[in-house]
PDB file of C-alpha atoms and ligand atoms in Angstrom:
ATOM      1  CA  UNK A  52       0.000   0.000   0.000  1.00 96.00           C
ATOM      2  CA  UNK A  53       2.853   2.493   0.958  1.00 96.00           C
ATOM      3  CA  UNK A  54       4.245   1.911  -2.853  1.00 96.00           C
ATOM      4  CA  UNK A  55       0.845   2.163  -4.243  1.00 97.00           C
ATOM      5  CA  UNK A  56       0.384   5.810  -2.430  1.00 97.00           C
ATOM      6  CA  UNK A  57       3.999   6.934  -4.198  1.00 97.00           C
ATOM      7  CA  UNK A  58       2.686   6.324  -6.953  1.00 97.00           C
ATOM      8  CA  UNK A  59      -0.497   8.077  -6.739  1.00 98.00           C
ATOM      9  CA  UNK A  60       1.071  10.703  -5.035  1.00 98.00           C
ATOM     10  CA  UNK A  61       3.271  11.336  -8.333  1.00 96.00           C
ATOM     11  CA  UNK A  62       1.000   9.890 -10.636  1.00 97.00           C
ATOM     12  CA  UNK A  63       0.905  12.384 -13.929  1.00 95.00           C
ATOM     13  CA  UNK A  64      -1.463   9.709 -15.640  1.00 96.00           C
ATOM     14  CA  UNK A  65      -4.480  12.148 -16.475  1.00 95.00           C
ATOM     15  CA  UNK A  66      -5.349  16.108 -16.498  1.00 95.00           C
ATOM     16  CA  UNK A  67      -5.861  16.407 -13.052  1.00 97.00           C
ATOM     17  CA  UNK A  68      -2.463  16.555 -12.121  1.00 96.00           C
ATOM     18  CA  UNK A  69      -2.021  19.418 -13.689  1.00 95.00           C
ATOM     19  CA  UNK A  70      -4.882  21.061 -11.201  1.00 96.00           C
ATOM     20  CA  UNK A  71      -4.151  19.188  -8.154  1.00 98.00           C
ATOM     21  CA  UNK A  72      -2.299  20.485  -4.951  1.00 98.00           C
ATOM     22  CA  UNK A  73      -1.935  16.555  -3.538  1.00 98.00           C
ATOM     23  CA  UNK A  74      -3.055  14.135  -4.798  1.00 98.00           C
ATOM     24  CA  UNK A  75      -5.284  11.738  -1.870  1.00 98.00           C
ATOM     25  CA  UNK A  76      -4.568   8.314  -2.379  1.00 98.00           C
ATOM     26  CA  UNK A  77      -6.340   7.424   0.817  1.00 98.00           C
ATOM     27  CA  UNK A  78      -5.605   6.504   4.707  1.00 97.00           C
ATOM     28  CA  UNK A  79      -6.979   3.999   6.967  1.00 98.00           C
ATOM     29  CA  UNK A  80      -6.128   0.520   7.910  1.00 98.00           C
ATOM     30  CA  UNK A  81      -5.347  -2.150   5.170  1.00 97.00           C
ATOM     31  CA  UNK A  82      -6.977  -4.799   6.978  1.00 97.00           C
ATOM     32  CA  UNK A  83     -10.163  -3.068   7.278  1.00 98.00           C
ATOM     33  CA  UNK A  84     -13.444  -4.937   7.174  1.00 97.00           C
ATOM     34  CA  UNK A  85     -15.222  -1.664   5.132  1.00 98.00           C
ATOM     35  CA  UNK A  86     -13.826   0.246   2.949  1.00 98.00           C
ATOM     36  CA  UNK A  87     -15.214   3.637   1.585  1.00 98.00           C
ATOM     37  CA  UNK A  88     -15.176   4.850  -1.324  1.00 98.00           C
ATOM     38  CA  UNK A  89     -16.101   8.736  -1.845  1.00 98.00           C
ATOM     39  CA  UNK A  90     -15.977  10.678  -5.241  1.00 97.00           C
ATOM     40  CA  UNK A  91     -12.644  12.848  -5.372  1.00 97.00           C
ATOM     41  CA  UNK A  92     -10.630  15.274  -3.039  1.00 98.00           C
ATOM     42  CA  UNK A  93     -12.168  18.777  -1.923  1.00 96.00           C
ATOM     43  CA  UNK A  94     -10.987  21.583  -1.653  1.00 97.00           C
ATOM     44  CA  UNK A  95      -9.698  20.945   1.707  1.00 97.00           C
ATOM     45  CA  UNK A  96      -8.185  17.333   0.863  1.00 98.00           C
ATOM     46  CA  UNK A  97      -6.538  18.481  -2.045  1.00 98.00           C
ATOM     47  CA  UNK A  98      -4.641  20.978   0.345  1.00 98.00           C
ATOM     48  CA  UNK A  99      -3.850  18.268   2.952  1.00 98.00           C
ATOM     49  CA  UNK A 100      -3.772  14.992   0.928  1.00 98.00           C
ATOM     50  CA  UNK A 101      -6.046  13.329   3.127  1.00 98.00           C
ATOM     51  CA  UNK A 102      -9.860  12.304   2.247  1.00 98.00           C
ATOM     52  CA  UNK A 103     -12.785  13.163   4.033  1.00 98.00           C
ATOM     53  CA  UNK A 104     -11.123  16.075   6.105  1.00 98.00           C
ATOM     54  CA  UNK A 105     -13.717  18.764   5.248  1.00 96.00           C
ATOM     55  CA  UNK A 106     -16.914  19.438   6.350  1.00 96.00           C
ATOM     56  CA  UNK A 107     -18.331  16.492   4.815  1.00 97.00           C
ATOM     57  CA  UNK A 108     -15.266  14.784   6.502  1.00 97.00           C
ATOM     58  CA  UNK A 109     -16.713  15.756   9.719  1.00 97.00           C
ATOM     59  CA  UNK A 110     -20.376  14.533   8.833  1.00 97.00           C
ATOM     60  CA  UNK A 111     -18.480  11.077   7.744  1.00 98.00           C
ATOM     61  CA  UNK A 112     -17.006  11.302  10.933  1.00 98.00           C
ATOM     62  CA  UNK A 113     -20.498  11.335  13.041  1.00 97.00           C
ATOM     63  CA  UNK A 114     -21.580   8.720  10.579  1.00 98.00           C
ATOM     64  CA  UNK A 115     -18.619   6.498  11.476  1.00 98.00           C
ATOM     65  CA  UNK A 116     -19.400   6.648  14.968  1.00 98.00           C
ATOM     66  CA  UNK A 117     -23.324   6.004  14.424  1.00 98.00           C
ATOM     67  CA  UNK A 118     -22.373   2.711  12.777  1.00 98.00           C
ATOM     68  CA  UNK A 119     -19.539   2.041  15.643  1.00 97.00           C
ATOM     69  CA  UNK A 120     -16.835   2.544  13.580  1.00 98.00           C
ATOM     70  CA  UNK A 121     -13.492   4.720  13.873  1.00 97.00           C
ATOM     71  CA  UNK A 122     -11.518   6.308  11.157  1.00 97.00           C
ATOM     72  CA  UNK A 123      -9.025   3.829  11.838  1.00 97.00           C
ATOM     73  CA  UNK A 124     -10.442   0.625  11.416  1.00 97.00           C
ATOM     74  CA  UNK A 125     -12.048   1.448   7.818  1.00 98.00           C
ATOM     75  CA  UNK A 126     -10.254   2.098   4.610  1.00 98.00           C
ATOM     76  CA  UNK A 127     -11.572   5.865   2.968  1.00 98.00           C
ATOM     77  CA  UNK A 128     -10.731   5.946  -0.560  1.00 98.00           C
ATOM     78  CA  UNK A 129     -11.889   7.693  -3.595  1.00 98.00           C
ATOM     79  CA  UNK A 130     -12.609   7.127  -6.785  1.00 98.00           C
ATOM     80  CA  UNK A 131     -10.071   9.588  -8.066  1.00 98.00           C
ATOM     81  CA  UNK A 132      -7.235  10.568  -6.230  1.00 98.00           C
ATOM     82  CA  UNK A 133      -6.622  14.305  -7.485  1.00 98.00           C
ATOM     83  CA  UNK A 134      -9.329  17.238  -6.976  1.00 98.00           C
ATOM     84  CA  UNK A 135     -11.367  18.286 -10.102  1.00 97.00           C
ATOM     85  CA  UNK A 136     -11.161  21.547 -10.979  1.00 96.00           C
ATOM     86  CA  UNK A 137     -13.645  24.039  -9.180  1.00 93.00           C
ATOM     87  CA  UNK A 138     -15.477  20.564  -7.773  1.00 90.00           C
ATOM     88  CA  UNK A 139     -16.681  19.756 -11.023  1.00 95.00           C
ATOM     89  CA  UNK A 140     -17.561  15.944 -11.990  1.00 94.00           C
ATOM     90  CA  UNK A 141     -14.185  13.736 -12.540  1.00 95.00           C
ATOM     91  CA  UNK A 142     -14.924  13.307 -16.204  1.00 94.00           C
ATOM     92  CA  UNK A 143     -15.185   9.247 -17.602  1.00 93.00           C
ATOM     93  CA  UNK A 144     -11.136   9.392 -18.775  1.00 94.00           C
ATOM     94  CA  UNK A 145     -10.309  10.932 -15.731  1.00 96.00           C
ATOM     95  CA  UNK A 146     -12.109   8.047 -13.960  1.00 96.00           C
ATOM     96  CA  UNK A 147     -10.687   5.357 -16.030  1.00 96.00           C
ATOM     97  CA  UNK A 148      -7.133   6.455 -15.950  1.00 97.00           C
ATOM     98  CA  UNK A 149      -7.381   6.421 -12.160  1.00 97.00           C
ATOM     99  CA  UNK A 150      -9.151   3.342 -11.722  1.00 97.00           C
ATOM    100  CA  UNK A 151      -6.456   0.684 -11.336  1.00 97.00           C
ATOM    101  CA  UNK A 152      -5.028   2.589  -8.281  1.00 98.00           C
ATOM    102  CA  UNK A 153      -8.554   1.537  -6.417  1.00 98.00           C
ATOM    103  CA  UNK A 154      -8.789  -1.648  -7.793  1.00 97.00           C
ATOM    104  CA  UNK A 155      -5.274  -2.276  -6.434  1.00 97.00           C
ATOM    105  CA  UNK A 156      -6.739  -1.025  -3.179  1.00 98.00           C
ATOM    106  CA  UNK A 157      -9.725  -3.362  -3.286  1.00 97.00           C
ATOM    107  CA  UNK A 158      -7.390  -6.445  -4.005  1.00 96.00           C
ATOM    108  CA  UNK A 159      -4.720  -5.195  -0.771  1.00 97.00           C
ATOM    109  CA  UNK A 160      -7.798  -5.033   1.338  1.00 97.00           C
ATOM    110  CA  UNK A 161      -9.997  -7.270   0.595  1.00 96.00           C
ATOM    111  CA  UNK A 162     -12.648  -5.996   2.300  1.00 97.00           C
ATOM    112  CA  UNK A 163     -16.067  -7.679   3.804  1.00 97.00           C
ATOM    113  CA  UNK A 164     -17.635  -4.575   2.753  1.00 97.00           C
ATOM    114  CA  UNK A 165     -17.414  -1.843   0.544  1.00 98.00           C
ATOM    115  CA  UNK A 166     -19.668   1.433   0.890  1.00 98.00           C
ATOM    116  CA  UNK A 167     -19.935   3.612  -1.664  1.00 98.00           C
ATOM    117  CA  UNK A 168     -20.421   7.481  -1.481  1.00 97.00           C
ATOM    118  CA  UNK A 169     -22.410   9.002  -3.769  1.00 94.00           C
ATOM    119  CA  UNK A 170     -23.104   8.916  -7.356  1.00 91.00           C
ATOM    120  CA  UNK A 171     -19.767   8.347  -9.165  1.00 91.00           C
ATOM    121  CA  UNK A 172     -19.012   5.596  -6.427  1.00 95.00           C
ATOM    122  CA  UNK A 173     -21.814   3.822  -6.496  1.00 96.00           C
ATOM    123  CA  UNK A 174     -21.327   3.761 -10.478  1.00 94.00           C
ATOM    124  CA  UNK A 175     -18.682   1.325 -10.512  1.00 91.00           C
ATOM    125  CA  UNK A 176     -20.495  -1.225  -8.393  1.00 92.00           C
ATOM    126  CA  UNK A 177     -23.854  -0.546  -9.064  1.00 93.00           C
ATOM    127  CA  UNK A 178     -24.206   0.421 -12.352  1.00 91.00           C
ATOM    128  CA  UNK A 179     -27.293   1.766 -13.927  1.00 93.00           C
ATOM    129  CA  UNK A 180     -28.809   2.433 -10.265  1.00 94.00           C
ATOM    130  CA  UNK A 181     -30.066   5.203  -8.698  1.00 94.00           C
ATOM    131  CA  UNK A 182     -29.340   6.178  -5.352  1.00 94.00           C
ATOM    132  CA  UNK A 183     -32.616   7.754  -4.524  1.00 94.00           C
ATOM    133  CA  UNK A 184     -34.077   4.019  -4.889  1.00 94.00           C
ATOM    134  CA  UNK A 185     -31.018   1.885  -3.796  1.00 96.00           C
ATOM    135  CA  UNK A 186     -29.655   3.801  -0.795  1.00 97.00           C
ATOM    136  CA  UNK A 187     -28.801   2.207   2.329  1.00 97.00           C
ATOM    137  CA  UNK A 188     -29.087  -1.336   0.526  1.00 96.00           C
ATOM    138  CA  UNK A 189     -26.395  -4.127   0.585  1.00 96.00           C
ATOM    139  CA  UNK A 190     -25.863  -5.984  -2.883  1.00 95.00           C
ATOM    140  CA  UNK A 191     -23.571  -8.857  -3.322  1.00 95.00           C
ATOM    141  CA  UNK A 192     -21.131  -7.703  -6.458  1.00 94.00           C
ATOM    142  CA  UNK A 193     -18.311  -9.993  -7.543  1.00 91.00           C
ATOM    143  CA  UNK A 194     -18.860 -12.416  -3.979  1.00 92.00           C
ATOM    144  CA  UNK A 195     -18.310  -9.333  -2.238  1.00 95.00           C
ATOM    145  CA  UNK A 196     -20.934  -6.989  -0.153  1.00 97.00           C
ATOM    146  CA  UNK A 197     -21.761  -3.901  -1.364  1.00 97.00           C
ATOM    147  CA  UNK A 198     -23.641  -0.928   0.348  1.00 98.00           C
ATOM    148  CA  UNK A 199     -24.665   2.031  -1.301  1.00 97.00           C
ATOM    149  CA  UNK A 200     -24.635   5.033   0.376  1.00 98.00           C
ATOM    150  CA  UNK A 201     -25.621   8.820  -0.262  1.00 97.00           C
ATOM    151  CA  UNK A 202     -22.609  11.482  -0.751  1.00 97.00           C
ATOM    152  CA  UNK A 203     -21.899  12.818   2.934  1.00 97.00           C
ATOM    153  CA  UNK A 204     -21.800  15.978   1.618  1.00 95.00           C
ATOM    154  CA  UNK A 205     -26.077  15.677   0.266  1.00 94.00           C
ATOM    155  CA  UNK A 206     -26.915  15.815   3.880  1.00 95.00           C
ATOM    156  CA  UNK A 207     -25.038  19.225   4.415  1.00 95.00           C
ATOM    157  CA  UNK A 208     -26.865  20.806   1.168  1.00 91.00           C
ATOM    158  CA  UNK A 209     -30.181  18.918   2.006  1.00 92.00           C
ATOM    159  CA  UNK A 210     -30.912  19.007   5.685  1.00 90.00           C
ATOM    160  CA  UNK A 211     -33.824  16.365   5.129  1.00 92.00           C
ATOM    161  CA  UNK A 212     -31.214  13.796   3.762  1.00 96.00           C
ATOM    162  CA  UNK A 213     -29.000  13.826   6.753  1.00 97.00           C
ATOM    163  CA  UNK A 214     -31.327  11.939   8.808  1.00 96.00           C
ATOM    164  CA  UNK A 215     -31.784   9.160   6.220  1.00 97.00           C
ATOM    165  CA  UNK A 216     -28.053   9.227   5.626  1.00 98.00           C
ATOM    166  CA  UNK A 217     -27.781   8.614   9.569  1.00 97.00           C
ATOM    167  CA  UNK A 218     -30.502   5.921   9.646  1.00 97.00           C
ATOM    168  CA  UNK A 219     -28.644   3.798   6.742  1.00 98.00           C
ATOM    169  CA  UNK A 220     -25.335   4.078   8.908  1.00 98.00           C
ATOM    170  CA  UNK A 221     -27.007   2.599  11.768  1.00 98.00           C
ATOM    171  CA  UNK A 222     -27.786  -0.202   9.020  1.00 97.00           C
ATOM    172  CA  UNK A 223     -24.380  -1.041   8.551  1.00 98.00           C
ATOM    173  CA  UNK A 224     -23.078  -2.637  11.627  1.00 98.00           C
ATOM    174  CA  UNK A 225     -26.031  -5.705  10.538  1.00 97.00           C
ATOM    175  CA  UNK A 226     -24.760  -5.981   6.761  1.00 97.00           C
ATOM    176  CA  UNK A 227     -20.811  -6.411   8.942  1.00 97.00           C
ATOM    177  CA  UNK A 228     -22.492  -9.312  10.561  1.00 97.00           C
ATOM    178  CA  UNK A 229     -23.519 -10.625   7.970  1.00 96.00           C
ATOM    179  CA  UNK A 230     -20.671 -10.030   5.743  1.00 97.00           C
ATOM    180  CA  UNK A 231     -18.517 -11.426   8.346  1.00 96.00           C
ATOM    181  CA  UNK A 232     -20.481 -15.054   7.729  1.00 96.00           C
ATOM    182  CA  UNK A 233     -19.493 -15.122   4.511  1.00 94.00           C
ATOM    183  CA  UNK A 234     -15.940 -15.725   2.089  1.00 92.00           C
ATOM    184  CA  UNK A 235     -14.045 -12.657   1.039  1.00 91.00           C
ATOM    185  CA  UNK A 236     -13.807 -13.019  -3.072  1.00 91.00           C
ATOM    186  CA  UNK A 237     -10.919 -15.114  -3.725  1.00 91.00           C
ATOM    187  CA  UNK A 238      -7.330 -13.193  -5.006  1.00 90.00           C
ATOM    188  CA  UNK A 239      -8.226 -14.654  -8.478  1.00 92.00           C
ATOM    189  CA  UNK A 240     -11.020 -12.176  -8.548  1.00 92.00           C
ATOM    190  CA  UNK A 241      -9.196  -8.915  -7.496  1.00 92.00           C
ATOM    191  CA  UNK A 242      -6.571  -9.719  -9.997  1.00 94.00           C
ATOM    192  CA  UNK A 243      -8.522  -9.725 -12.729  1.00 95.00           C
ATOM    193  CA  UNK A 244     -10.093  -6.715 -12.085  1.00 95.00           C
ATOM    194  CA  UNK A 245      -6.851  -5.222 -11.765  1.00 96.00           C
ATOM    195  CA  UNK A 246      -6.215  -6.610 -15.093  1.00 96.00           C
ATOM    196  CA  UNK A 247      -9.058  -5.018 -16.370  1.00 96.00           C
ATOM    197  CA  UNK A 248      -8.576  -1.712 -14.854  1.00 96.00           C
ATOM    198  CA  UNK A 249      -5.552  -1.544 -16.230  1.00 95.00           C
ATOM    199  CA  UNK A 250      -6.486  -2.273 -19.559  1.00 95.00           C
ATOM    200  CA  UNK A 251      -9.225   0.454 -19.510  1.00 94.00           C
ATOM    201  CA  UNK A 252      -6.412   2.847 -18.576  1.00 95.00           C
ATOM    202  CA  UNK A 253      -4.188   2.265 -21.669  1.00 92.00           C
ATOM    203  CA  UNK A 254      -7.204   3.025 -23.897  1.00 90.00           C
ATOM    204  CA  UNK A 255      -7.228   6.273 -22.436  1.00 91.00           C
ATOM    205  CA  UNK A 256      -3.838   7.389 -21.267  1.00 86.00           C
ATOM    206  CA  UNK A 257      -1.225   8.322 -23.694  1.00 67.00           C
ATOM    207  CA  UNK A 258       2.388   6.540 -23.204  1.00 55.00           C
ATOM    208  CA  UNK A 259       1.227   5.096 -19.971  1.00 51.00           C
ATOM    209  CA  UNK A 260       4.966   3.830 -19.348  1.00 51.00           C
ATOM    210  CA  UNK A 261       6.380   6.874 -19.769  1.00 48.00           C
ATOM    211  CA  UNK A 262       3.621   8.684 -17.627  1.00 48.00           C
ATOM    212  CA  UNK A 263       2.965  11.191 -19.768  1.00 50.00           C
ATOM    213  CA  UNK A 264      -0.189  13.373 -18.710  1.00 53.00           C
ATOM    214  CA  UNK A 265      -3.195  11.842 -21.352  1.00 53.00           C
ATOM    215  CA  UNK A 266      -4.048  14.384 -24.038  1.00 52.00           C
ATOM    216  CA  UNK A 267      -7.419  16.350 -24.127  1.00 52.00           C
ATOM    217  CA  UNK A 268     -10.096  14.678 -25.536  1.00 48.00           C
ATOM    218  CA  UNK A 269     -12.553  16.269 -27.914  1.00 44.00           C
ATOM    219  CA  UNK A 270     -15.464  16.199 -25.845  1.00 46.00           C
ATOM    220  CA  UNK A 271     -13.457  17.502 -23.297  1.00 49.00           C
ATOM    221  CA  UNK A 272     -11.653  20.553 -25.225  1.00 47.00           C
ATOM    222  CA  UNK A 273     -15.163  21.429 -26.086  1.00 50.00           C
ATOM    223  CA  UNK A 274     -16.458  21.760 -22.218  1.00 54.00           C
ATOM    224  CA  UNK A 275     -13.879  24.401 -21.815  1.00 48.00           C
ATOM    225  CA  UNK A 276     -14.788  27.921 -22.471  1.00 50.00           C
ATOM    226  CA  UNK A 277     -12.337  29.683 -24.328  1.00 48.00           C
ATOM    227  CA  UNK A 278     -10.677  32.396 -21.821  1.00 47.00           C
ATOM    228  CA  UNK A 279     -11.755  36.346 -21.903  1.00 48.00           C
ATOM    229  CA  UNK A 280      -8.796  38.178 -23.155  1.00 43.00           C
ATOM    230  CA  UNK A 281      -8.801  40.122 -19.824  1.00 42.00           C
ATOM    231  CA  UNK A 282      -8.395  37.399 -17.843  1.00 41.00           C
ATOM    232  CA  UNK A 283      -5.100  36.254 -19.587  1.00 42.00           C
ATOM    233  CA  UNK A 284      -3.656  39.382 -19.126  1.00 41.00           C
ATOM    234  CA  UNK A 285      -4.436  39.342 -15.539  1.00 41.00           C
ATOM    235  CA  UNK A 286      -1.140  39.076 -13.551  1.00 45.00           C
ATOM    236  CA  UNK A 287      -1.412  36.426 -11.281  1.00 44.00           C
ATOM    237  CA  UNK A 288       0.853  34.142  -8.714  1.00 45.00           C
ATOM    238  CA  UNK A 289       2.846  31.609 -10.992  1.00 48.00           C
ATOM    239  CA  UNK A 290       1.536  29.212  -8.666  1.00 48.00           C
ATOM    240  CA  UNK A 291      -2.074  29.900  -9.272  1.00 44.00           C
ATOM    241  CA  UNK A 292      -1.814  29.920 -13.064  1.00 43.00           C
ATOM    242  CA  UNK A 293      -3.750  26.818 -14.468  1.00 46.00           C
ATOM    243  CA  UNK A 294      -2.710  25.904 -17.811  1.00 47.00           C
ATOM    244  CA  UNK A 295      -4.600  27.381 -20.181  1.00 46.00           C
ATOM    245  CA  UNK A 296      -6.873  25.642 -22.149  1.00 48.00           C
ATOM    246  CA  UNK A 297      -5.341  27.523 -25.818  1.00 45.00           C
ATOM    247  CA  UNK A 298      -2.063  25.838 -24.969  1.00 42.00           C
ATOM    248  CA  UNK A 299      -3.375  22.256 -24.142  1.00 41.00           C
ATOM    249  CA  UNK A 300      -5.594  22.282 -27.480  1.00 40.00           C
ATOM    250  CA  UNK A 301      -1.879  23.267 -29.209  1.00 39.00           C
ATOM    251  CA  UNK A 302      -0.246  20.781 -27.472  1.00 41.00           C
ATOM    252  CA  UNK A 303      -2.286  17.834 -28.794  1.00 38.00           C
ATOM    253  CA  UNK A 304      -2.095  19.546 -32.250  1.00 38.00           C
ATOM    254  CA  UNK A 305       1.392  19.427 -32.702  1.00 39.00           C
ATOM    255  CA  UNK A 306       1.002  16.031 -31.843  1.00 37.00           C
ATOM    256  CA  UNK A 307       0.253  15.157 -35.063  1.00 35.00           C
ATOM    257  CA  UNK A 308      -0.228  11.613 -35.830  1.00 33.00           C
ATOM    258  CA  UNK A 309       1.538  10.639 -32.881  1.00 32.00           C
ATOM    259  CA  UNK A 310      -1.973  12.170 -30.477  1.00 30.00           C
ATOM    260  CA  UNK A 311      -4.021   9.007 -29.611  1.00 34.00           C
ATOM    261  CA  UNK A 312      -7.804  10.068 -30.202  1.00 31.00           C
ATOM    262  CA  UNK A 313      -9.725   8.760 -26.762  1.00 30.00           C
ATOM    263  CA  UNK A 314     -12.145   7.166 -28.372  1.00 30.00           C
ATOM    264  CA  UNK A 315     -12.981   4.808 -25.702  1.00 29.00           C
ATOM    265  CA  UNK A 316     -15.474   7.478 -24.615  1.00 30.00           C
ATOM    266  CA  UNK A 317     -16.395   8.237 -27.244  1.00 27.00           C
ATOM    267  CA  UNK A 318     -18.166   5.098 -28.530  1.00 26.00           C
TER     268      UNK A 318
HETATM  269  N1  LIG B 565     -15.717  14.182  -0.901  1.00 53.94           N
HETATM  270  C1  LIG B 565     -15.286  13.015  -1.427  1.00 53.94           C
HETATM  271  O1  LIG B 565     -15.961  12.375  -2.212  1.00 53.94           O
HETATM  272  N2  LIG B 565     -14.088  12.578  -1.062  1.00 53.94           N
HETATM  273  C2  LIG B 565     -13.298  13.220  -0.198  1.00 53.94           C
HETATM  274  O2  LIG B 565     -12.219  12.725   0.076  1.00 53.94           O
HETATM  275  C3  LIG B 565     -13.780  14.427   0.338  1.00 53.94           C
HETATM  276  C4  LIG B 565     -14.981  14.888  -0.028  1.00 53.94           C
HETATM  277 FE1  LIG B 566      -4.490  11.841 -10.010  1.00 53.94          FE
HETATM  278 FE2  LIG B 566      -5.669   9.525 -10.556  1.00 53.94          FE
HETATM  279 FE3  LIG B 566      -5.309  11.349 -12.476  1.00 53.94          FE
HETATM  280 FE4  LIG B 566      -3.223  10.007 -11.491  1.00 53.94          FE
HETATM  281  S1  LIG B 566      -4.943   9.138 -12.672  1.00 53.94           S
HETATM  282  S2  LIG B 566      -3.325  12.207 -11.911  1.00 53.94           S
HETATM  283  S3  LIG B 566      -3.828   9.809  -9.331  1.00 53.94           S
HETATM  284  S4  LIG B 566      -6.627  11.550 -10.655  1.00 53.94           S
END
């Protein structure tokens, strides 16, 4: 695990490394019986390279304790280990190029039980789902237990949510029990999802053994409004400078023939 967080911690695999502060590969204890799994760094992780230390942090916190668990017996992961820009979505390349790095987690782990926070989360083990309809539920995926759970952070924007949110933690120490009766999913398993992770990655990433940063994809390039010419001439910090988006779009032009079209996403 401690070589698995270098490597996220330098990872350069998709855009957001360009963006990030730290990257958050995740903390806890790698024997856990229930792992977490959140969306991406905040503002507030991103500075301190820790998950879940922000206000939703501290909701996850009372949560922990209403299902009798600490911080330090559960794994808290996300699903991508570098903050999105302004909070925004981690796009589908973004998620795929980050995706071994949890899958690796999973198979270290092995946990009874993985709960799953929010949307993007739930996504990868329930796919298709809703939350509305499927939260505080268990699921067996892949022989393992899976419980989806709403985003922390719903119950600070919706006050009505935070008491369901707290009622489906008190759920959870029942789905441990149960989990505990039953196998963990066999290495076999975890490895192949690995496999498959990884494979996913190098449709997306460009010269993944070099680790050079994936180029923009067209959907992508298009998202991003082009700049007011005011704002480029504002002076600002060096450090505070994002790239701008003019230079990236030039980059993967002079590519040429040697810039790899995503087109995993966009089939
Ligand atoms: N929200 C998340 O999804 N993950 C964090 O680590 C913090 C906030
Ligand atoms: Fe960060 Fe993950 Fe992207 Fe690497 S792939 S830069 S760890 S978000």
């Amino acid at each position: 695990m401690k070589e698995l967080e270098g490597q996220v911690r330098t990872c350069q695999l998709c855009r957001l490394a360009k963006t990030r502060t730290k990257a958050v590969p995740g903390e806890g204890d790698v024997r856990a019986e229930v792992m977490f799994i959140g969306e991406g760094p905040g503002y507030h992780e991103d500075k301190q390279g820790r998950p879940f230390v922000g206000a939703a942090g501290q909701f996850l916190n009372e949560l922990l304790g209403i299902a009798g668990l600490s911080r330090e017996s559960v794994y808290i992961a996300n699903v991508v280990k570098c903050r999105p820009p302004q909070n925004r979505d981690p796009m589908p390349d973004e998620i795929a190029a980050c995706a071994p790095y949890l899958a690796r987690q999973m198979a270290l782990i092995n946990p009874r039980i993985i709960v799953t926070l929010g949307r993007y989360s739930m996504a990868q083990f329930f796919p298709g789902e809703r939350i509305s309809q499927i939260h505080g539920t268990a699921r067996m995926v892949d022989g393992r237990m899976c419980v989806a759970m709403y985003h922390p952070a719903a119950g600070l924007h919706q006050a009505s949510l935070a008491d369901v949110i707290r009622s489906d933690f008190r759920k959870l120490p029942i789905f441990v029990e149960q989990a505990r009766l039953m196998t963990r999913p066999p290495i076999e398993v975890a490895a192949e999802q690995v496999a498959e992770a990884e494979e996913a990655r190098e449709a997306v990433v460009y010269e993944p053994e070099t680790s050079a940063v994936l180029e923009e994809s067209a959907a992508y390039k298009a998202e991003i409004p082009t700049p007011p010419v005011e704002v480029q001439a504002v002076a600002a910090p060096e450090s505070e400078v994002a790239p701008a988006p003019a230079s990236r779009r030039k980059k993967a032009s002079e590519k040429g023939a040697e810039y790899k079209q995503l087109s995993f996403f966009d089939t």
